[in-house]
Each structure stands twice: as C-alpha cells, then as structure tokens.
Tab-separated table of C-alpha atoms in Angstrom:
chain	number	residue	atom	x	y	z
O	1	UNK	CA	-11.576	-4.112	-8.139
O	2	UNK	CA	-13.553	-7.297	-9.937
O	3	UNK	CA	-11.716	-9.892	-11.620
O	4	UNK	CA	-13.430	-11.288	-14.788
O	5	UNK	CA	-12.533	-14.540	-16.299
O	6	UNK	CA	-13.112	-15.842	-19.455
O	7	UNK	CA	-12.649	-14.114	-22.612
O	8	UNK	CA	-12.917	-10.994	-20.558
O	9	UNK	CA	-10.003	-11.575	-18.569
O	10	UNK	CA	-7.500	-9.599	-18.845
O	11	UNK	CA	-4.262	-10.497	-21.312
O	12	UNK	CA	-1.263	-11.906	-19.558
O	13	UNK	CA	1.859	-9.251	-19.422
O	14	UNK	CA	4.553	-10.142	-21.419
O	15	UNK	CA	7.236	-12.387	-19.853
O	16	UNK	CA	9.642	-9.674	-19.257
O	17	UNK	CA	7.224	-7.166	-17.554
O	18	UNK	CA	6.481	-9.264	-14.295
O	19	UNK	CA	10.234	-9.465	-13.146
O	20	UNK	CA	10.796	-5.698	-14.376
O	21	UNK	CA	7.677	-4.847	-11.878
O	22	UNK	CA	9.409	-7.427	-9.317
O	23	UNK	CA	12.555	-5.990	-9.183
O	24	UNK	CA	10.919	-2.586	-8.770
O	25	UNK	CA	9.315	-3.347	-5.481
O	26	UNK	CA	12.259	-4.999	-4.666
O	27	UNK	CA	14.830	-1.718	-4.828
O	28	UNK	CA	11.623	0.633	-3.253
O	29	UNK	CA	10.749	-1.797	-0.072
O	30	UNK	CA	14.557	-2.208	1.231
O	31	UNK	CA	15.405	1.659	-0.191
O	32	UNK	CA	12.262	2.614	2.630
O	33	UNK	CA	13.159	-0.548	5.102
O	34	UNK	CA	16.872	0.944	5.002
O	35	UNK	CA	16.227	4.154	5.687
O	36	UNK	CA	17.106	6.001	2.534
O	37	UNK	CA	14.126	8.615	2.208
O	38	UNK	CA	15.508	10.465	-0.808
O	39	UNK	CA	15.735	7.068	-2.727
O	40	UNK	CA	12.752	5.824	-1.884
O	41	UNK	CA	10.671	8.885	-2.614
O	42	UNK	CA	12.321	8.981	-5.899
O	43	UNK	CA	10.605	5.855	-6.783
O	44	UNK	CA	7.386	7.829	-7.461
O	45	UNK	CA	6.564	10.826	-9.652
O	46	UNK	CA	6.776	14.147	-9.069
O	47	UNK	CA	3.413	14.482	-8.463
O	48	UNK	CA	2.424	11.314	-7.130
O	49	UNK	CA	-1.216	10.746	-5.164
O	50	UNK	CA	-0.073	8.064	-2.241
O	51	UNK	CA	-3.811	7.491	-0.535
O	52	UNK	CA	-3.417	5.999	2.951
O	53	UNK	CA	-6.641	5.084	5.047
O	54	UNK	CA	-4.794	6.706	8.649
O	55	UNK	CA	-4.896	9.761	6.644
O	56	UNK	CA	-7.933	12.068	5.518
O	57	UNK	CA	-6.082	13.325	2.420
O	58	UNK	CA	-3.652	11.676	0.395
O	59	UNK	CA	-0.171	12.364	0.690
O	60	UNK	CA	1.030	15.017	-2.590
O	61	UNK	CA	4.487	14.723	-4.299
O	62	UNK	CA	7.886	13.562	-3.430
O	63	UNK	CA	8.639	15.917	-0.932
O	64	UNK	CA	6.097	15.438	1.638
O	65	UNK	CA	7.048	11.711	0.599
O	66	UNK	CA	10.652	12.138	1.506
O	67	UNK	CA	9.770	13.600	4.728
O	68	UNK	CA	6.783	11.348	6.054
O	69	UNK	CA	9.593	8.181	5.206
O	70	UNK	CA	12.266	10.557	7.591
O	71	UNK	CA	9.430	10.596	10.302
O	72	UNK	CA	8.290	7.325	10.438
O	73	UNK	CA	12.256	5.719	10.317
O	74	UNK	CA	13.020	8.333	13.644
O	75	UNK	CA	9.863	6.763	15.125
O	76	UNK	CA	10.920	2.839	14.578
O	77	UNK	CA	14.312	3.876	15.351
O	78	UNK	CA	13.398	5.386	18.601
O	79	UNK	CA	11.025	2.026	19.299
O	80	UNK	CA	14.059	0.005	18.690
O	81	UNK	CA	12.656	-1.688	15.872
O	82	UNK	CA	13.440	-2.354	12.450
O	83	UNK	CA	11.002	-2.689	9.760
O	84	UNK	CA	11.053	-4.921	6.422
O	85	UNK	CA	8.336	-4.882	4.009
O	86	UNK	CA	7.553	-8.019	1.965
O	87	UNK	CA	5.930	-7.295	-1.534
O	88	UNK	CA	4.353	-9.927	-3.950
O	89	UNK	CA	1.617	-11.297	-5.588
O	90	UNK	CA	1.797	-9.150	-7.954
O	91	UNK	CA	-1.635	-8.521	-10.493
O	92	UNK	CA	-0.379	-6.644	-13.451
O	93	UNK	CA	-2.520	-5.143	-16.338
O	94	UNK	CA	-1.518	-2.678	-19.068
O	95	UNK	CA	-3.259	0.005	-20.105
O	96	UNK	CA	-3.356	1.227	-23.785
O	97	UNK	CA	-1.052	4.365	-22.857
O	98	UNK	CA	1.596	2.129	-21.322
O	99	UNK	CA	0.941	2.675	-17.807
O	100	UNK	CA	0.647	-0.231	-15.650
O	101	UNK	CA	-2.219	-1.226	-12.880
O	102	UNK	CA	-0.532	-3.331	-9.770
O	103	UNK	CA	-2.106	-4.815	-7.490
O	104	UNK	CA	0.416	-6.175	-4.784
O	105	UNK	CA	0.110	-7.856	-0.906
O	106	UNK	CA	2.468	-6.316	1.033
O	107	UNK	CA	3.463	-7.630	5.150
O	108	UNK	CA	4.836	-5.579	6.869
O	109	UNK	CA	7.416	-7.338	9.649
O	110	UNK	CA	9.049	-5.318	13.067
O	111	UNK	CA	11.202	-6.654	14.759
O	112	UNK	CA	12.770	-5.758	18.130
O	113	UNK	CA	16.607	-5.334	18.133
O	114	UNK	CA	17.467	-8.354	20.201
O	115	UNK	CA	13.768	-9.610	20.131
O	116	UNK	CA	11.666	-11.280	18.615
O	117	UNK	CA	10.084	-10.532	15.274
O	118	UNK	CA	6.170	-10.253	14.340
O	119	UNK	CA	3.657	-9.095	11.658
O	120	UNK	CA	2.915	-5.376	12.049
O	121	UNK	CA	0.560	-5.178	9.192
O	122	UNK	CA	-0.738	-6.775	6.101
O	123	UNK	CA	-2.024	-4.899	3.562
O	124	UNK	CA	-2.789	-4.153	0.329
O	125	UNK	CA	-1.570	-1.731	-2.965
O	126	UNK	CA	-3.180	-0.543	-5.393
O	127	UNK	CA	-0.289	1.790	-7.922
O	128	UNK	CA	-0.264	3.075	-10.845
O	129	UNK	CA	3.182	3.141	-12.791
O	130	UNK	CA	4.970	4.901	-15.349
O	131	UNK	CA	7.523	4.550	-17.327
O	132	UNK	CA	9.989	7.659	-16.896
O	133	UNK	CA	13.629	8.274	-17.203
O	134	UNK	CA	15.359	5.703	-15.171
O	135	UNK	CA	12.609	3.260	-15.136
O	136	UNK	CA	9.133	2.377	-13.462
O	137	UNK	CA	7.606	5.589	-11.029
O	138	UNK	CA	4.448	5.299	-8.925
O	139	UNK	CA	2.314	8.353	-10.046
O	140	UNK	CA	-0.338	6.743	-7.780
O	141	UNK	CA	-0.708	4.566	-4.766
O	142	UNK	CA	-3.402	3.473	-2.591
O	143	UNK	CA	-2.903	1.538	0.567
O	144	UNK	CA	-5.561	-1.118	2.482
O	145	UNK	CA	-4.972	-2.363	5.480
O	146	UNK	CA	-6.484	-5.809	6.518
O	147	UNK	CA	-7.304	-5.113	10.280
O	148	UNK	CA	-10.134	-2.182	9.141
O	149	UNK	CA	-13.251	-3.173	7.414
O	150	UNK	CA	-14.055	-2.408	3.768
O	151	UNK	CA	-16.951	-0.340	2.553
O	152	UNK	CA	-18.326	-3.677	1.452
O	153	UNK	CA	-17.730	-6.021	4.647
O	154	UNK	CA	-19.513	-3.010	6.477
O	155	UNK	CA	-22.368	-3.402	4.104
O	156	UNK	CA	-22.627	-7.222	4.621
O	157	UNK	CA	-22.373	-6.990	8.259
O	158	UNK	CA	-24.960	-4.195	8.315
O	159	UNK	CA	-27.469	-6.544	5.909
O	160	UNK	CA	-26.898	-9.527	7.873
O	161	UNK	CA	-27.477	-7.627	11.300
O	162	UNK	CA	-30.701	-6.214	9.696
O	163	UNK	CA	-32.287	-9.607	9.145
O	164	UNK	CA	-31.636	-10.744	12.285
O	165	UNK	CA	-34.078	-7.563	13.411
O	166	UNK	CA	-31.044	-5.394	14.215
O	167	UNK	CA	-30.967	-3.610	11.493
O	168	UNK	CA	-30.615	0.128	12.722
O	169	UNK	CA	-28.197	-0.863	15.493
O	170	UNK	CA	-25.946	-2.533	12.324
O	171	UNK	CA	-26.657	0.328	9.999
O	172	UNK	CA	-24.775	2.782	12.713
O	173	UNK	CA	-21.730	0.554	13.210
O	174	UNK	CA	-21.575	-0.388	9.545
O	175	UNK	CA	-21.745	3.527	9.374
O	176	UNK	CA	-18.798	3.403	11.913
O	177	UNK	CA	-16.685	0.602	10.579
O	178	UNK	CA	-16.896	2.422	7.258
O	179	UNK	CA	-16.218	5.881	7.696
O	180	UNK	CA	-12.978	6.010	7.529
O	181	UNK	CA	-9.456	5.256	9.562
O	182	UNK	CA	-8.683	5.042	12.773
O	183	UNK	CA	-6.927	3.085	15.544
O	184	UNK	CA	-3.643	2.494	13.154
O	185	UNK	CA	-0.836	3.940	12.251
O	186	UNK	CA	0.272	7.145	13.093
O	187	UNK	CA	-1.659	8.486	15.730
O	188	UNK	CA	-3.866	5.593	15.754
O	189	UNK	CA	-2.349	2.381	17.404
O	190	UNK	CA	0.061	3.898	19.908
O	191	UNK	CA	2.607	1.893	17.948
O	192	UNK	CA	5.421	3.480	15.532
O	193	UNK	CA	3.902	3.677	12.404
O	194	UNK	CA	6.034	3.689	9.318
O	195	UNK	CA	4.660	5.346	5.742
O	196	UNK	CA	3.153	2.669	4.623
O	197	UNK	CA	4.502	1.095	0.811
C-alpha cells in the first residue's frame, strides 16, 4: 500500500466515520479476546476472505471462522493464558460504492493467569468493510505479522547482499524469507496461536 500526499492524498472521512470504525474493532477484539466465537465471526460477511500468512489459503466464510476462533480459545485456555488484542491507528478511505479500506495495527498481549503479561504479536490489517444489516462486516481481511519479512525487505536484503559480492547466496534466502509463512502461529512457534484479528 503507498501513501500519496498532496493533492493526491486521499480525502479525510467524515467526522462520524472514524469512531463508527473505532467502536467496531472495539466490540470484534474483546467478542474474540472473550471467547464468544459465534459473535465474533458474525462480525464478517458471509463470505468473507480472512488471508493469514501461517496459512497457504485464506480462511472462507463464517463458519470455518467460528470454528478456527473455538480452536485457538481451547488452545490459550489449555496454555493458561488469556489473550487481548489492541486495535488502532486506524487509516480509513472510502470507496465510491461505500465500502471502506482499513488499515489498522493490531498487538496482540498473553498473559499468564497469575503471571506476567507480554507482547505475543504485532501485526498488521488490511479489511475491507461493508455496510450490512446491523452495521459494519469485514468481507475481507488480510493479516501481517511484524516478526516475518515482507516481499520487499527480502528484496532489499537480497540487493544489498548482492553488492557486497553475495549476491546468489542473498538471492536464495531472500527467496526463503519471502516465500511464505512459517515458524508462527499455529503449527509454527510451538506457542498457542489464536486466529489472528
């Protein structure tokens, strides 16, 4: 995603939209942190895409929603952990159909009942919403996570390896680095690992 500036930028939402999208997050990230699959899977569309980079294919429709968010609270309920997920920074552009781009920071907190408490994850979303009965739905949502590299910091690491005279060495691991998840969340980490926001 680029960000122009100038008269290219983007228009600023209106002054109601930002705490209507606020208060969104809000109800989905402690519906999910509390447990309550059903509601928070009703947050998105029937049909909603939710792209997650521990994955190889995106998650499809409420259902296998509702049941990856029943998994993942059994698994941090078994660790002894609770979970709270802290949305904001919230980048908001309409679109001419009414649908709404956000672009959001999420950190994701676990803490250990009677322990101490820690950052699991930071990460990013990328959602598309719509308006539907009720209120805002996600009928799209892609996750990034912070600890794995982007296409593009593989690239520069790759380039800057090459000039250095290492460039096939570099090309492999920016290969590597690139390709795709691994080492977190479920599966990955050896740590519980929630569905992600």
């Amino acid at each position: 995603m680029t960000w122009p500036t100038g008269p290219d930028a983007a228009p600023t939402p209106s002054a109601a939209l930002y705490p209507e999208v606020s208060g969104f997050y809000a109800r989905q990230m402690q519906r999910l942190d509390s447990g309550d699959a059903q509601g928070w899977a009703a947050t998105f569309t029937e049909d909603a895409l939710f792209h997650l980079p521990t994955r190889p294919e995106p998650m499809r429709g409420r259902a296998a929603l509702e049941s990856g968010a029943r998994t993942a609270a059994a698994a941090i309920a078994a660790a002894g952990e609770r979970r709270r997920h802290v949305t904001g920074m919230f980048v908001i552009d309409e679109r001419p159909d009414g649908a709404l781009d956000v672009r959001a920071y999420t950190v994701i907190y676990a803490t250990r009942i009677g322990g101490a408490s820690r950052v699991h994850q930071v990460c990013v979303c990328e959602d598309v919403l719509v308006r539907a009965r009720g209120g805002l739905r996600v009928r799209s949502r892609r996750v990034s996570l912070d600890d794995q590299a982007t296409d593009q910091t593989a690239d520069q690491a790759g380039g800057q390896a090459g000039r250095a005279g290492r460039a096939g060495q570099a090309g492999r691991a920016g290969q590597a680095a690139g390709s795709g998840p691994g080492g977190s969340g479920p599966g990955g980490s050896g740590r519980p690992g929630p569905v992600r926001p």
